[in-house]
Coordinates of C-alpha atoms in Angstrom, one line a residue:
M1 CA 110.2 -68.3 -97.1
S2 CA 109.9 -66.6 -93.7
E3 CA 112.8 -68.6 -92.5
E4 CA 115.0 -67.4 -95.4
K5 CA 113.9 -63.8 -94.7
N6 CA 114.9 -64.1 -91.0
I7 CA 118.3 -65.3 -92.1
I8 CA 118.8 -62.4 -94.4
E9 CA 117.7 -59.9 -91.7
E10 CA 120.1 -61.4 -89.3
Q11 CA 123.0 -61.2 -91.8
V12 CA 122.5 -57.5 -92.5
Q13 CA 121.7 -56.3 -89.0
Y14 CA 123.8 -53.3 -88.0
S15 CA 123.6 -52.0 -84.4
D16 CA 125.6 -50.4 -81.6
D17 CA 127.2 -53.8 -81.0
N18 CA 128.9 -53.5 -84.4
I19 CA 130.8 -50.4 -83.4
R20 CA 134.1 -51.2 -81.8
H21 CA 137.0 -49.1 -80.4
L22 CA 140.4 -50.7 -80.7
S23 CA 143.2 -49.9 -78.4
D24 CA 146.5 -48.8 -80.0
V25 CA 147.9 -52.3 -79.5
D26 CA 144.8 -54.1 -80.9
H27 CA 144.6 -51.7 -83.9
I28 CA 148.1 -52.4 -85.1
R29 CA 147.9 -56.1 -84.3
T30 CA 144.6 -56.3 -86.2
R31 CA 145.9 -54.4 -89.2
P32 CA 149.7 -55.0 -89.2
G33 CA 149.9 -54.8 -93.0
M34 CA 149.0 -51.1 -92.8
Y35 CA 152.3 -50.4 -90.8
V36 CA 154.8 -53.0 -92.0
G37 CA 153.5 -54.2 -95.4
R38 CA 154.0 -57.9 -96.1
L39 CA 153.8 -60.5 -93.3
D40 CA 156.0 -63.0 -95.1
D41 CA 158.8 -65.2 -93.8
G42 CA 161.8 -62.9 -94.4
S43 CA 162.8 -64.3 -97.8
H44 CA 162.5 -60.9 -99.5
S45 CA 163.8 -57.5 -98.5
D46 CA 160.4 -55.9 -98.4
D47 CA 159.0 -58.4 -95.8
G48 CA 157.6 -56.8 -92.7
I49 CA 160.3 -58.1 -90.3
Y50 CA 162.8 -55.9 -92.0
V51 CA 160.5 -52.9 -91.5
L52 CA 160.6 -53.7 -87.8
L53 CA 164.4 -53.8 -87.9
K54 CA 164.6 -50.6 -89.9
E55 CA 162.2 -48.7 -87.6
T56 CA 164.4 -49.7 -84.6
I57 CA 167.7 -48.7 -86.3
D58 CA 166.2 -45.5 -87.7
N59 CA 165.9 -44.1 -84.2
S60 CA 169.6 -44.8 -83.5
I61 CA 170.6 -43.3 -86.9
D62 CA 168.6 -40.2 -85.9
E63 CA 170.8 -39.9 -82.8
F64 CA 173.9 -40.1 -84.9
R65 CA 172.6 -37.5 -87.2
M66 CA 172.1 -35.3 -84.2
N67 CA 175.8 -35.8 -83.4
A68 CA 175.0 -38.1 -80.5
G69 CA 176.8 -41.4 -80.6
K70 CA 179.0 -42.7 -83.4
R71 CA 178.5 -46.4 -83.2
I72 CA 175.6 -48.8 -83.2
E73 CA 175.7 -52.5 -82.2
I74 CA 173.3 -54.9 -83.8
D75 CA 173.0 -58.6 -83.0
I76 CA 170.5 -61.1 -84.4
E77 CA 170.4 -64.3 -82.5
D78 CA 169.4 -67.5 -84.4
N79 CA 168.1 -65.3 -87.2
L80 CA 165.1 -64.6 -84.9
R81 CA 165.8 -62.2 -82.1
V82 CA 167.2 -58.7 -82.5
S83 CA 169.0 -56.3 -80.2
V84 CA 170.1 -52.8 -81.2
R85 CA 172.3 -50.7 -78.9
D86 CA 173.3 -47.1 -79.6
Y87 CA 175.3 -44.6 -77.7
G88 CA 173.2 -41.6 -78.2
R89 CA 171.4 -39.5 -75.6
G90 CA 169.0 -42.3 -74.4
I91 CA 165.2 -42.1 -74.4
P92 CA 164.1 -39.6 -71.7
Q93 CA 163.4 -42.0 -68.9
G94 CA 160.3 -40.3 -67.5
K95 CA 158.5 -40.9 -70.8
I96 CA 160.1 -44.2 -72.0
V97 CA 156.8 -46.2 -71.6
E98 CA 154.9 -43.7 -73.6
A99 CA 157.6 -43.4 -76.2
V100 CA 157.4 -47.1 -77.0
S101 CA 153.8 -47.9 -76.4
Q102 CA 151.5 -44.8 -77.1
L103 CA 150.8 -43.8 -80.7
N104 CA 151.4 -40.3 -81.7
T105 CA 153.9 -39.9 -78.9
G106 CA 157.6 -39.0 -79.6
G107 CA 160.3 -36.4 -79.7
K108 CA 160.4 -36.1 -83.4
Y109 CA 157.4 -33.7 -83.7
D110 CA 159.8 -31.0 -82.4
S111 CA 161.8 -30.2 -85.6
K112 CA 164.4 -28.4 -83.5
A113 CA 165.4 -31.7 -81.9
F114 CA 165.0 -33.9 -85.0
K115 CA 165.0 -31.5 -88.0
K116 CA 165.6 -34.0 -90.7
S117 CA 164.5 -37.4 -89.3
V118 CA 163.1 -40.4 -91.1
G119 CA 160.5 -41.3 -88.5
M120 CA 158.2 -38.3 -88.0
N121 CA 154.8 -39.9 -87.2
G122 CA 155.3 -41.4 -83.7
V123 CA 154.3 -44.9 -84.9
G124 CA 157.5 -46.8 -85.8
I125 CA 158.9 -48.2 -82.6
K126 CA 155.4 -48.7 -81.2
A127 CA 154.7 -51.0 -84.2
V128 CA 157.8 -52.9 -83.4
N129 CA 156.6 -53.3 -79.8
F130 CA 153.1 -54.3 -80.6
L131 CA 154.1 -56.8 -83.3
S132 CA 156.7 -58.6 -81.2
S133 CA 156.1 -61.5 -78.8
H134 CA 158.7 -60.0 -76.5
F135 CA 160.0 -56.4 -76.5
E136 CA 162.4 -54.5 -74.2
A137 CA 163.6 -50.9 -74.1
H138 CA 166.4 -49.8 -71.9
S139 CA 167.4 -46.2 -71.5
Y140 CA 170.8 -45.4 -70.0
R141 CA 171.1 -41.8 -68.7
D142 CA 172.6 -40.0 -65.7
G143 CA 174.1 -43.1 -64.1
Q144 CA 170.9 -45.1 -64.1
V145 CA 169.0 -47.4 -66.5
R146 CA 165.3 -47.8 -66.8
K147 CA 164.2 -51.1 -68.3
V148 CA 160.6 -51.7 -69.6
V149 CA 159.5 -55.1 -70.9
F150 CA 156.4 -55.9 -73.0
E151 CA 154.8 -59.0 -74.4
K152 CA 152.6 -58.4 -77.5
G153 CA 152.5 -54.7 -76.6
I154 CA 151.4 -55.2 -73.0
L155 CA 153.7 -53.9 -70.3
Q156 CA 155.1 -56.7 -68.1
S157 CA 157.7 -55.0 -65.9
D158 CA 159.3 -51.6 -65.3
V159 CA 162.5 -51.3 -63.4
T160 CA 165.0 -48.5 -62.7
E161 CA 168.5 -49.3 -61.3
P162 CA 172.0 -47.8 -61.1
T163 CA 174.4 -48.4 -64.0
Q164 CA 177.9 -47.6 -65.1
D165 CA 177.1 -48.3 -68.8
E166 CA 177.5 -45.6 -71.4
T167 CA 174.5 -43.3 -72.2
G168 CA 172.2 -44.6 -74.9
T169 CA 169.3 -46.9 -75.8
Y170 CA 169.0 -50.6 -76.0
I171 CA 166.1 -52.2 -77.9
F172 CA 165.4 -56.0 -78.0
F173 CA 162.5 -57.5 -80.0
E174 CA 161.4 -60.9 -81.2
P175 CA 158.7 -60.7 -83.9
D176 CA 155.5 -62.5 -83.1
D177 CA 155.6 -65.8 -85.0
T178 CA 151.8 -66.0 -85.0
L179 CA 151.9 -63.0 -87.3
F180 CA 155.1 -63.5 -89.2
K181 CA 154.8 -67.3 -89.6
G182 CA 158.0 -69.2 -90.2
Y183 CA 160.1 -66.1 -90.4
S184 CA 163.9 -65.7 -90.2
F185 CA 166.2 -62.8 -90.8
H186 CA 168.4 -63.4 -93.8
N187 CA 172.0 -62.2 -93.3
D188 CA 172.5 -60.9 -96.9
I189 CA 169.3 -58.7 -96.7
V190 CA 170.3 -57.4 -93.3
E191 CA 173.8 -56.6 -94.3
N192 CA 172.7 -54.8 -97.4
M193 CA 170.4 -52.6 -95.3
L194 CA 173.2 -51.8 -92.8
R195 CA 175.6 -51.0 -95.6
N196 CA 173.1 -48.5 -96.9
Y197 CA 173.1 -46.8 -93.5
T198 CA 176.9 -46.5 -93.5
Y199 CA 177.0 -45.1 -97.1
L200 CA 174.8 -42.3 -96.0
N201 CA 176.4 -41.6 -92.7
S202 CA 180.1 -41.1 -93.0
G203 CA 181.9 -41.8 -89.7
L204 CA 179.2 -44.2 -88.4
A205 CA 180.5 -47.6 -87.3
I206 CA 177.9 -50.4 -87.2
M207 CA 178.9 -53.6 -85.5
Y208 CA 176.8 -56.4 -86.9
N209 CA 177.1 -59.8 -85.0
G210 CA 180.7 -58.7 -84.1
R211 CA 181.6 -57.6 -87.7
R212 CA 182.4 -53.9 -88.4
I213 CA 180.7 -52.2 -91.3
L214 CA 182.0 -48.7 -92.3
S215 CA 182.0 -46.5 -95.3
R216 CA 184.5 -43.7 -95.8
N217 CA 183.4 -42.4 -99.3
G218 CA 179.6 -42.4 -99.0
L219 CA 177.7 -42.8 -102.2
E220 CA 180.9 -43.4 -104.2
D221 CA 181.3 -46.6 -102.2
L222 CA 177.7 -47.5 -102.8
L223 CA 178.1 -47.4 -106.6
K224 CA 181.4 -49.3 -106.4
D225 CA 179.7 -52.1 -104.4
R226 CA 176.6 -52.2 -106.5
M227 CA 177.8 -51.9 -110.1
T228 CA 178.0 -55.2 -112.0
N229 CA 179.6 -53.6 -115.1
D230 CA 182.8 -51.6 -115.2
A231 CA 182.5 -47.8 -115.0
L232 CA 183.5 -46.0 -118.2
Y233 CA 185.1 -43.2 -116.1
P234 CA 185.8 -42.6 -112.4
I235 CA 182.7 -42.1 -110.3
V236 CA 181.8 -38.4 -110.0
H237 CA 181.0 -37.7 -106.3
L238 CA 179.6 -34.3 -105.4
Q239 CA 178.2 -33.1 -102.0
G240 CA 176.3 -30.1 -100.8
E241 CA 174.7 -29.2 -97.4
D242 CA 171.7 -31.4 -97.8
I243 CA 172.4 -33.2 -101.0
E244 CA 174.9 -35.8 -102.2
I245 CA 175.1 -37.4 -105.6
A246 CA 177.4 -39.9 -107.4
F247 CA 177.2 -41.1 -111.0
T248 CA 179.1 -42.7 -113.9
H249 CA 178.2 -44.4 -117.1
A250 CA 178.7 -48.1 -117.6
N251 CA 178.8 -50.2 -120.8
Q252 CA 175.2 -51.4 -120.3
Y253 CA 171.7 -50.7 -121.4
G254 CA 169.1 -49.0 -119.3
E255 CA 169.4 -46.6 -116.3
E256 CA 170.2 -47.6 -112.7
Y257 CA 169.3 -45.4 -109.7
Y258 CA 169.7 -45.6 -105.9
S259 CA 167.9 -42.8 -104.0
F260 CA 167.7 -41.9 -100.3
V261 CA 165.9 -39.4 -98.1
N262 CA 167.2 -38.7 -94.6
G263 CA 169.0 -42.0 -94.8
Q264 CA 165.9 -43.9 -95.9
H265 CA 166.4 -46.1 -99.0
T266 CA 163.5 -45.0 -101.3
I267 CA 163.4 -48.1 -103.4
Q268 CA 160.6 -46.8 -105.6
G269 CA 162.2 -43.4 -106.0
G270 CA 160.0 -40.3 -105.8
T271 CA 160.2 -36.6 -106.4
H272 CA 164.0 -36.4 -105.6
Q273 CA 164.9 -39.2 -108.0
S274 CA 162.7 -37.7 -110.8
A275 CA 164.4 -34.3 -110.3
F276 CA 167.8 -35.9 -110.6
K277 CA 166.9 -37.7 -113.8
E278 CA 165.5 -34.5 -115.3
H279 CA 168.3 -32.2 -114.4
I280 CA 171.3 -34.5 -115.0
A281 CA 170.1 -34.9 -118.6
K282 CA 169.3 -31.2 -118.9
T283 CA 172.7 -30.1 -117.6
I284 CA 174.8 -32.4 -119.8
K285 CA 172.7 -31.5 -122.8
E286 CA 173.3 -27.8 -122.2
Y287 CA 177.1 -28.4 -121.7
F288 CA 177.4 -30.1 -125.1
G289 CA 174.7 -28.0 -126.7
K290 CA 172.9 -31.1 -128.2
Y291 CA 171.8 -34.7 -127.6
E292 CA 168.5 -36.2 -126.4
P293 CA 167.9 -37.0 -122.7
G294 CA 167.4 -40.7 -123.4
D295 CA 170.7 -40.9 -125.1
I296 CA 172.4 -39.0 -122.3
R297 CA 171.0 -41.3 -119.6
A298 CA 171.6 -44.6 -121.5
G299 CA 173.9 -46.6 -119.3
L300 CA 173.8 -44.1 -116.4
V301 CA 174.4 -45.5 -112.9
A302 CA 173.7 -42.9 -110.2
A303 CA 172.8 -42.3 -106.6
I304 CA 171.2 -39.3 -104.9
A305 CA 170.7 -38.7 -101.2
I306 CA 168.9 -35.6 -99.8
N307 CA 167.9 -34.4 -96.4
V308 CA 164.3 -33.0 -96.2
E309 CA 162.6 -31.4 -93.2
E310 CA 159.5 -33.3 -92.3
P311 CA 159.5 -35.7 -95.3
V312 CA 156.2 -37.1 -96.6
F313 CA 156.3 -40.6 -97.9
E314 CA 153.6 -42.4 -99.8
S315 CA 153.2 -45.1 -97.1
Q316 CA 154.4 -46.1 -93.7
T317 CA 157.1 -48.3 -95.3
K318 CA 158.7 -45.1 -96.7
I319 CA 159.9 -46.5 -100.0
K320 CA 158.8 -43.6 -102.2
L321 CA 159.1 -39.9 -101.4
G322 CA 156.0 -37.8 -102.0
S323 CA 157.3 -34.4 -100.7
T324 CA 157.6 -31.6 -103.2
Q325 CA 159.4 -29.2 -100.9
M326 CA 162.6 -29.3 -98.9
A327 CA 160.8 -28.0 -95.9
P328 CA 157.2 -26.8 -95.1
D329 CA 156.7 -23.6 -97.2
G330 CA 160.3 -24.0 -98.4
E331 CA 162.1 -24.3 -101.7
S332 CA 160.9 -27.1 -104.1
I333 CA 162.8 -30.3 -104.2
N334 CA 162.9 -30.1 -108.0
K335 CA 164.5 -26.6 -107.9
Y336 CA 166.9 -27.5 -105.1
V337 CA 168.2 -30.6 -106.9
G338 CA 168.2 -28.8 -110.2
D339 CA 170.2 -25.9 -109.0
F340 CA 172.8 -28.1 -107.3
I341 CA 173.3 -30.3 -110.4
K342 CA 173.4 -27.3 -112.8
Q343 CA 176.2 -25.7 -110.9
Q344 CA 178.2 -28.6 -109.6
V345 CA 178.0 -31.0 -112.6
D346 CA 178.6 -28.2 -115.1
N347 CA 181.6 -27.0 -113.2
F348 CA 183.0 -30.6 -113.0
L349 CA 182.6 -31.1 -116.7
H350 CA 184.5 -27.9 -117.5
I351 CA 187.3 -28.9 -115.2
H352 CA 187.5 -32.5 -116.2
Q353 CA 187.5 -32.5 -120.0
D354 CA 188.7 -36.1 -120.1
V355 CA 185.6 -37.3 -118.3
A356 CA 183.4 -35.1 -120.6
D357 CA 184.9 -36.7 -123.7
V358 CA 184.1 -40.2 -122.4
I359 CA 180.6 -39.2 -121.6
E360 CA 180.1 -37.7 -125.1
N361 CA 181.5 -40.9 -126.7
K362 CA 178.9 -43.0 -124.8
I363 CA 176.1 -40.6 -125.7
K364 CA 177.1 -40.8 -129.4
E365 CA 177.1 -44.6 -129.3
S366 CA 173.6 -44.6 -127.8
E367 CA 172.4 -42.0 -130.4
R368 CA 173.8 -44.1 -133.3
E369 CA 172.1 -47.2 -132.1
R370 CA 168.8 -45.4 -131.5
K371 CA 168.8 -43.9 -135.0
A372 CA 169.9 -47.1 -136.6
M373 CA 166.8 -48.9 -135.4
A374 CA 164.3 -46.0 -135.6
G375 CA 162.3 -47.6 -138.3
V376 CA 162.3 -51.0 -136.6
T377 CA 161.2 -49.4 -133.3
K378 CA 158.2 -47.7 -134.9
L379 CA 157.1 -50.9 -136.6
A380 CA 157.6 -52.9 -133.5
R381 CA 155.6 -50.5 -131.3
E382 CA 152.7 -50.6 -133.7
R383 CA 152.9 -54.4 -133.8
A384 CA 152.9 -54.5 -129.9
K385 CA 149.9 -52.3 -129.7
K386 CA 148.0 -54.4 -132.1
A387 CA 148.9 -57.6 -130.4
N388 CA 147.9 -56.2 -127.0
L389 CA 144.7 -55.0 -128.4
H390 CA 143.8 -58.5 -129.5
N391 CA 145.2 -60.0 -126.3
R392 CA 147.2 -62.7 -128.2
K393 CA 149.9 -63.3 -125.7
L394 CA 149.0 -61.4 -122.6
R395 CA 146.2 -62.2 -120.2
D396 CA 146.3 -59.1 -118.2
C397 CA 145.2 -58.4 -114.6
R398 CA 143.1 -55.5 -113.4
I399 CA 145.5 -54.0 -110.8
H400 CA 149.0 -52.8 -111.9
F401 CA 152.1 -51.7 -110.1
S402 CA 151.8 -48.3 -111.8
D403 CA 148.4 -47.7 -110.2
V404 CA 149.8 -45.3 -107.6
K405 CA 146.7 -45.0 -105.4
N406 CA 145.7 -48.7 -105.4
D407 CA 146.4 -50.4 -102.0
R408 CA 147.1 -53.7 -103.8
K409 CA 149.5 -52.5 -106.4
E410 CA 152.5 -54.3 -104.9
E411 CA 150.6 -57.6 -105.2
S412 CA 150.6 -57.2 -109.0
C413 CA 152.6 -59.8 -110.9
I414 CA 153.0 -61.4 -114.3
F415 CA 153.8 -65.1 -115.0
I416 CA 156.0 -65.7 -118.0
T417 CA 155.2 -69.2 -119.3
E418 CA 156.1 -71.3 -122.3
G419 CA 153.4 -73.1 -124.2
D420 CA 149.6 -73.1 -124.2
S421 CA 149.2 -75.9 -121.6
A422 CA 151.2 -74.2 -118.9
S423 CA 149.7 -70.8 -119.5
G424 CA 146.3 -72.3 -119.6
S425 CA 146.7 -73.9 -116.2
I426 CA 147.9 -70.7 -114.6
T427 CA 145.2 -68.6 -116.4
K428 CA 142.4 -70.8 -115.1
S429 CA 143.6 -70.7 -111.5
R430 CA 145.0 -67.1 -111.2
D431 CA 143.7 -64.1 -109.3
V432 CA 142.5 -62.0 -112.2
N433 CA 142.8 -58.8 -110.1
T434 CA 146.6 -59.1 -109.5
Q435 CA 148.0 -61.9 -111.6
A436 CA 148.7 -61.6 -115.3
V437 CA 150.0 -64.3 -117.7
F438 CA 152.3 -63.9 -120.7
S439 CA 152.7 -66.9 -123.0
L440 CA 156.0 -67.5 -124.9
R441 CA 156.0 -69.5 -128.1
G442 CA 158.9 -72.0 -127.8
K443 CA 162.4 -71.1 -126.7
P444 CA 163.2 -67.4 -126.9
L445 CA 166.3 -66.1 -128.7
N446 CA 169.7 -66.1 -126.9
S447 CA 170.1 -62.3 -126.8
F448 CA 173.7 -62.3 -125.4
G449 CA 176.0 -60.2 -127.5
L450 CA 173.2 -58.7 -129.6
T451 CA 172.2 -55.1 -129.7
K452 CA 168.9 -53.7 -128.5
K453 CA 167.6 -53.9 -132.0
V454 CA 166.8 -57.5 -131.2
V455 CA 164.2 -56.3 -128.7
Y456 CA 162.2 -54.8 -131.5
E457 CA 162.8 -57.3 -134.2
N458 CA 162.1 -60.4 -132.1
E459 CA 158.3 -60.7 -131.6
E460 CA 158.5 -62.5 -128.3
F461 CA 160.8 -59.9 -126.6
N462 CA 159.1 -56.9 -128.2
L463 CA 155.7 -58.0 -126.9
L464 CA 157.1 -58.9 -123.5
Q465 CA 158.8 -55.5 -123.2
A466 CA 155.5 -53.8 -124.2
A467 CA 153.6 -55.8 -121.7
L468 CA 155.9 -54.8 -118.9
D469 CA 156.1 -51.2 -120.2
I470 CA 159.8 -50.8 -119.5
E471 CA 161.1 -49.4 -122.8
E472 CA 161.9 -46.1 -121.2
G473 CA 162.9 -47.4 -117.8
L474 CA 161.1 -48.7 -114.7
D475 CA 159.0 -45.7 -114.0
G476 CA 156.0 -47.2 -115.8
L477 CA 156.6 -50.8 -114.7
R478 CA 153.2 -52.5 -114.7
Y479 CA 153.9 -55.5 -112.4
N480 CA 155.8 -55.5 -109.1
K481 CA 156.9 -59.1 -109.6
V482 CA 158.0 -60.5 -113.0
I483 CA 157.8 -64.3 -112.4
V484 CA 159.5 -66.8 -114.8
A485 CA 157.3 -69.9 -114.7
T486 CA 158.9 -72.8 -116.7
D487 CA 159.0 -76.5 -116.4
A488 CA 161.3 -78.1 -113.9
D489 CA 163.4 -79.9 -116.5
V490 CA 166.4 -79.2 -118.7
D491 CA 164.3 -77.4 -121.4
G492 CA 162.5 -75.4 -118.7
M493 CA 165.8 -74.4 -117.2
H494 CA 167.2 -73.3 -120.6
I495 CA 164.1 -71.1 -121.2
R496 CA 164.5 -69.6 -117.8
L497 CA 168.1 -68.7 -118.5
L498 CA 167.3 -67.2 -121.8
I499 CA 164.6 -65.0 -120.3
I500 CA 166.9 -63.9 -117.4
T501 CA 169.7 -63.2 -120.0
F502 CA 167.4 -60.9 -121.9
F503 CA 166.6 -59.0 -118.7
L504 CA 170.3 -58.8 -117.6
Q505 CA 171.4 -57.7 -121.1
F506 CA 168.9 -54.9 -121.7
F507 CA 167.1 -54.2 -118.4
P508 CA 169.5 -55.0 -115.6
E509 CA 167.8 -52.6 -113.2
L510 CA 164.7 -54.8 -113.3
V511 CA 166.8 -57.5 -111.7
K512 CA 168.8 -55.2 -109.4
K513 CA 165.6 -53.6 -108.0
G514 CA 164.4 -57.1 -107.0
H515 CA 161.5 -57.4 -109.5
V516 CA 162.4 -60.7 -111.1
Y517 CA 161.5 -64.1 -109.6
V518 CA 161.4 -67.8 -110.5
L519 CA 158.3 -69.7 -109.6
Q520 CA 159.0 -72.9 -107.6
T521 CA 156.5 -75.6 -108.4
P522 CA 156.4 -79.1 -106.9
L523 CA 158.5 -81.8 -108.5
F524 CA 156.4 -84.6 -106.9
R525 CA 152.9 -85.4 -105.6
V526 CA 152.9 -88.1 -102.9
R527 CA 149.6 -89.4 -101.8
N528 CA 148.0 -92.3 -100.1
R529 CA 144.5 -93.5 -99.2
R530 CA 143.3 -92.7 -95.8
T531 CA 142.6 -96.3 -95.1
K532 CA 146.3 -97.1 -95.4
I533 CA 147.4 -94.4 -92.9
K534 CA 147.1 -95.3 -89.3
N535 CA 147.8 -93.1 -86.3
K536 CA 148.4 -90.1 -88.6
K537 CA 146.9 -86.7 -88.0
V538 CA 144.9 -85.6 -91.0
L539 CA 145.8 -82.1 -91.8
S540 CA 143.4 -79.5 -93.1
G541 CA 143.4 -79.2 -96.9
D542 CA 143.4 -83.0 -97.5
K543 CA 140.3 -83.9 -99.4
G544 CA 138.5 -87.0 -100.6
D545 CA 139.9 -90.4 -100.1
F546 CA 143.5 -89.3 -100.3
I547 CA 146.0 -87.5 -98.1
T548 CA 148.3 -85.6 -100.4
R549 CA 151.7 -84.0 -100.0
Y550 CA 153.4 -81.8 -102.7
C551 CA 157.2 -82.0 -102.6
Y552 CA 159.6 -79.4 -104.0
S553 CA 162.7 -81.5 -103.5
E554 CA 164.0 -85.1 -103.2
E555 CA 164.3 -84.6 -99.4
E556 CA 160.6 -83.5 -99.1
R557 CA 159.6 -86.5 -101.2
L558 CA 161.4 -88.9 -98.9
Q559 CA 159.8 -87.2 -95.9
A560 CA 156.3 -87.5 -97.4
I561 CA 156.8 -91.2 -98.2
Q562 CA 157.8 -91.8 -94.5
A563 CA 154.8 -89.8 -93.3
L564 CA 152.2 -91.3 -95.5
G565 CA 152.9 -95.0 -94.9
P566 CA 153.1 -98.0 -97.2
D567 CA 152.8 -98.1 -101.0
P568 CA 152.2 -94.4 -101.6
E569 CA 151.3 -93.2 -105.1
I570 CA 154.2 -90.9 -106.4
T571 CA 153.7 -88.7 -109.4
R572 CA 156.7 -86.9 -110.9
F573 CA 155.4 -83.7 -112.6
K574 CA 157.2 -83.4 -116.0
G575 CA 155.8 -80.0 -116.8
L576 CA 153.5 -77.2 -115.7
G577 CA 150.9 -78.3 -118.2
E578 CA 150.5 -81.6 -116.3
I579 CA 149.3 -79.8 -113.1
S580 CA 145.6 -79.3 -113.1
P581 CA 144.2 -75.8 -112.6
E582 CA 142.7 -76.9 -109.3
E583 CA 146.1 -77.9 -108.0
F584 CA 147.9 -74.9 -109.6
A585 CA 145.7 -72.6 -107.6
G586 CA 147.4 -73.8 -104.4
F587 CA 150.9 -73.1 -105.9
I588 CA 150.3 -69.5 -106.9
G589 CA 148.0 -68.5 -104.0
P590 CA 149.0 -67.2 -100.6
D591 CA 151.6 -70.0 -100.1
I592 CA 153.3 -69.3 -103.4
R593 CA 157.0 -70.2 -103.4
L594 CA 159.2 -67.7 -105.3
E595 CA 163.0 -67.5 -105.6
Q596 CA 164.2 -64.0 -106.2
V597 CA 166.8 -63.4 -108.9
T598 CA 169.6 -61.3 -107.3
L599 CA 172.9 -59.9 -108.2
Q600 CA 175.7 -59.6 -105.7
K601 CA 178.3 -56.9 -105.7
N602 CA 181.0 -59.3 -107.0
D603 CA 178.8 -60.5 -109.9
Q604 CA 180.1 -59.1 -113.2
V605 CA 177.1 -59.4 -115.5
Q606 CA 179.0 -59.4 -118.8
K607 CA 181.5 -62.0 -117.6
L608 CA 178.7 -64.2 -116.3
L609 CA 176.7 -64.0 -119.5
E610 CA 179.8 -64.5 -121.6
Y611 CA 180.6 -67.7 -119.8
Y612 CA 177.1 -69.2 -119.6
M613 CA 175.5 -67.8 -122.7
G614 CA 178.5 -67.1 -125.0
K615 CA 180.1 -69.2 -127.7
N616 CA 182.6 -71.0 -125.5
T617 CA 180.8 -74.3 -125.8
M618 CA 183.8 -76.5 -125.3
E619 CA 184.8 -74.6 -122.0
R620 CA 181.3 -75.2 -120.6
Q621 CA 181.3 -78.8 -121.8
N622 CA 184.6 -79.5 -120.1
F623 CA 183.3 -77.9 -116.9
I624 CA 180.2 -80.2 -116.9
I625 CA 182.4 -83.3 -117.5
D626 CA 184.8 -82.3 -114.7
N627 CA 181.9 -81.7 -112.2
L628 CA 179.5 -84.4 -113.2
V629 CA 177.9 -86.4 -110.4
I630 CA 176.4 -89.7 -111.5
E631 CA 173.3 -90.4 -109.5
E632 CA 172.8 -94.0 -108.4
D633 CA 169.9 -95.9 -109.8
R634 CA 166.8 -95.7 -107.7
P635 CA 165.2 -98.9 -106.2
E636 CA 162.4 -100.2 -108.3
E637 CA 159.8 -99.7 -105.6
E638 CA 160.5 -95.9 -105.7
E639 CA 159.9 -95.5 -109.4
Y640 CA 157.5 -92.7 -110.2
E641 CA 154.2 -92.9 -111.8

């Protein structure tokens, strides 16, 4: 008993030795997620390596916005190493070391020099330095260049020499692969980021790996590039001193918004986006003298960009604006946006009666549909509430994406599964704090070509919509990731397509905002007894008498067979229900493999859905026949269990 007591006292001991002071470098390297969010491999646009890239580019953008330098050169070597060269004023050379390595040090605290900058807290470029294995900053000014080199935030060299190069700043960094394991920059994600910069900075030329990116029409170009359905009327593009908006209606359900503050893409919106939604509906309603806001905004595709003095964001990643005023002690953002829309949009509608007529026709169409299904809607909502109350289909989690103040809200996800066995395996192995499970019953309805009435009349879709809380848009979305988890066979693929069709048909913004994913589960389990494996290193995680490898492709299966030696046991997983909860825990844990469902600017949603989900059966059949690849029979010794 005394021995047990001593152990307990040792565990709870709290003394001066427990108090630590971390240097700036150690603090950021110890808690990198506080500054850059996710430490994943670069597969998703919100991964931390893109925050490092953005923080570096933001400084060059701020130079452009101060009328210093009209081009930026960005190169990414081997998808690993980044260099950014601008032609602004150059970091003041006497303070270059402090500017890139001391927290709370920078030129942006002086609002006269950087009145409407994105980076205002003196952290950004320091985080890039501290989280990189190698970092360089060169400042070109007054005929000389000062070059400082760091490794993991520690200064290695500091040289000043003559130069004939143009004034400006050069930053090089290579993210630390001990923090960002297996990372690589994805070209499509980087290019999307850079295009956003050009949309918001007319006249800025960005050279990306030798290719020129430029926008001449600002947010109008953005909407043209991002819309996946045809506009019902030419995009309305209006600009003021510190505000720019663009909007149109498309033949689609739902609303679609792109919002920016001082050039920063606020993916999760904020006070400026909320103000736009409120006042665009109010202004159009006052113009016509009738109609409901929901009917007015149905099918609306819009973008808003504002410049705010000393903006306040909800986190270091700056994806949601929290500011309520245009400047400290200044006019409210809501009033500023509202006054601009009231005057400019109202004037536009009075001048362009043809556009006003198209808008009214779209509103009337939305109104008719809403009224036609009013009774169905009420009944469906009551049914959804009752079902959720009895928890029939939804095994909910504790933390939700809509929990604004919860630090783990972005981890929240929901797995959409088919059948009790699959949902049972996930439910038993999930993290109940952040992972919810929604169980479908059989194949859902093909919703292509149907009206939104189907959402309420079809129990599966009605309850799924209620679980996500997206009936009125994404503002109340309860899960950051909506993960389709179906079997890796033909039926599973069909169910997957039916679910994605439902989202694209009625909630396209859910896909466009990057919330929809497909769960990748292993196709094979290859294992062998330890006694049969000679001269092979046993990796951590292998338990019992077997060394096991899970394979997500045929190539990985062949590699595993080669690695594990003679006569391996090979299991082909025919469905999620065949995977034990113990095994499933490894597939939906920290190493979860997700494939994001994305839409490119050239994807026309209606045309895609019409081809793949429409009634043109013979056309699809002929396509399959013309492109069929007959796989050769496998050798008998490689047959699966």
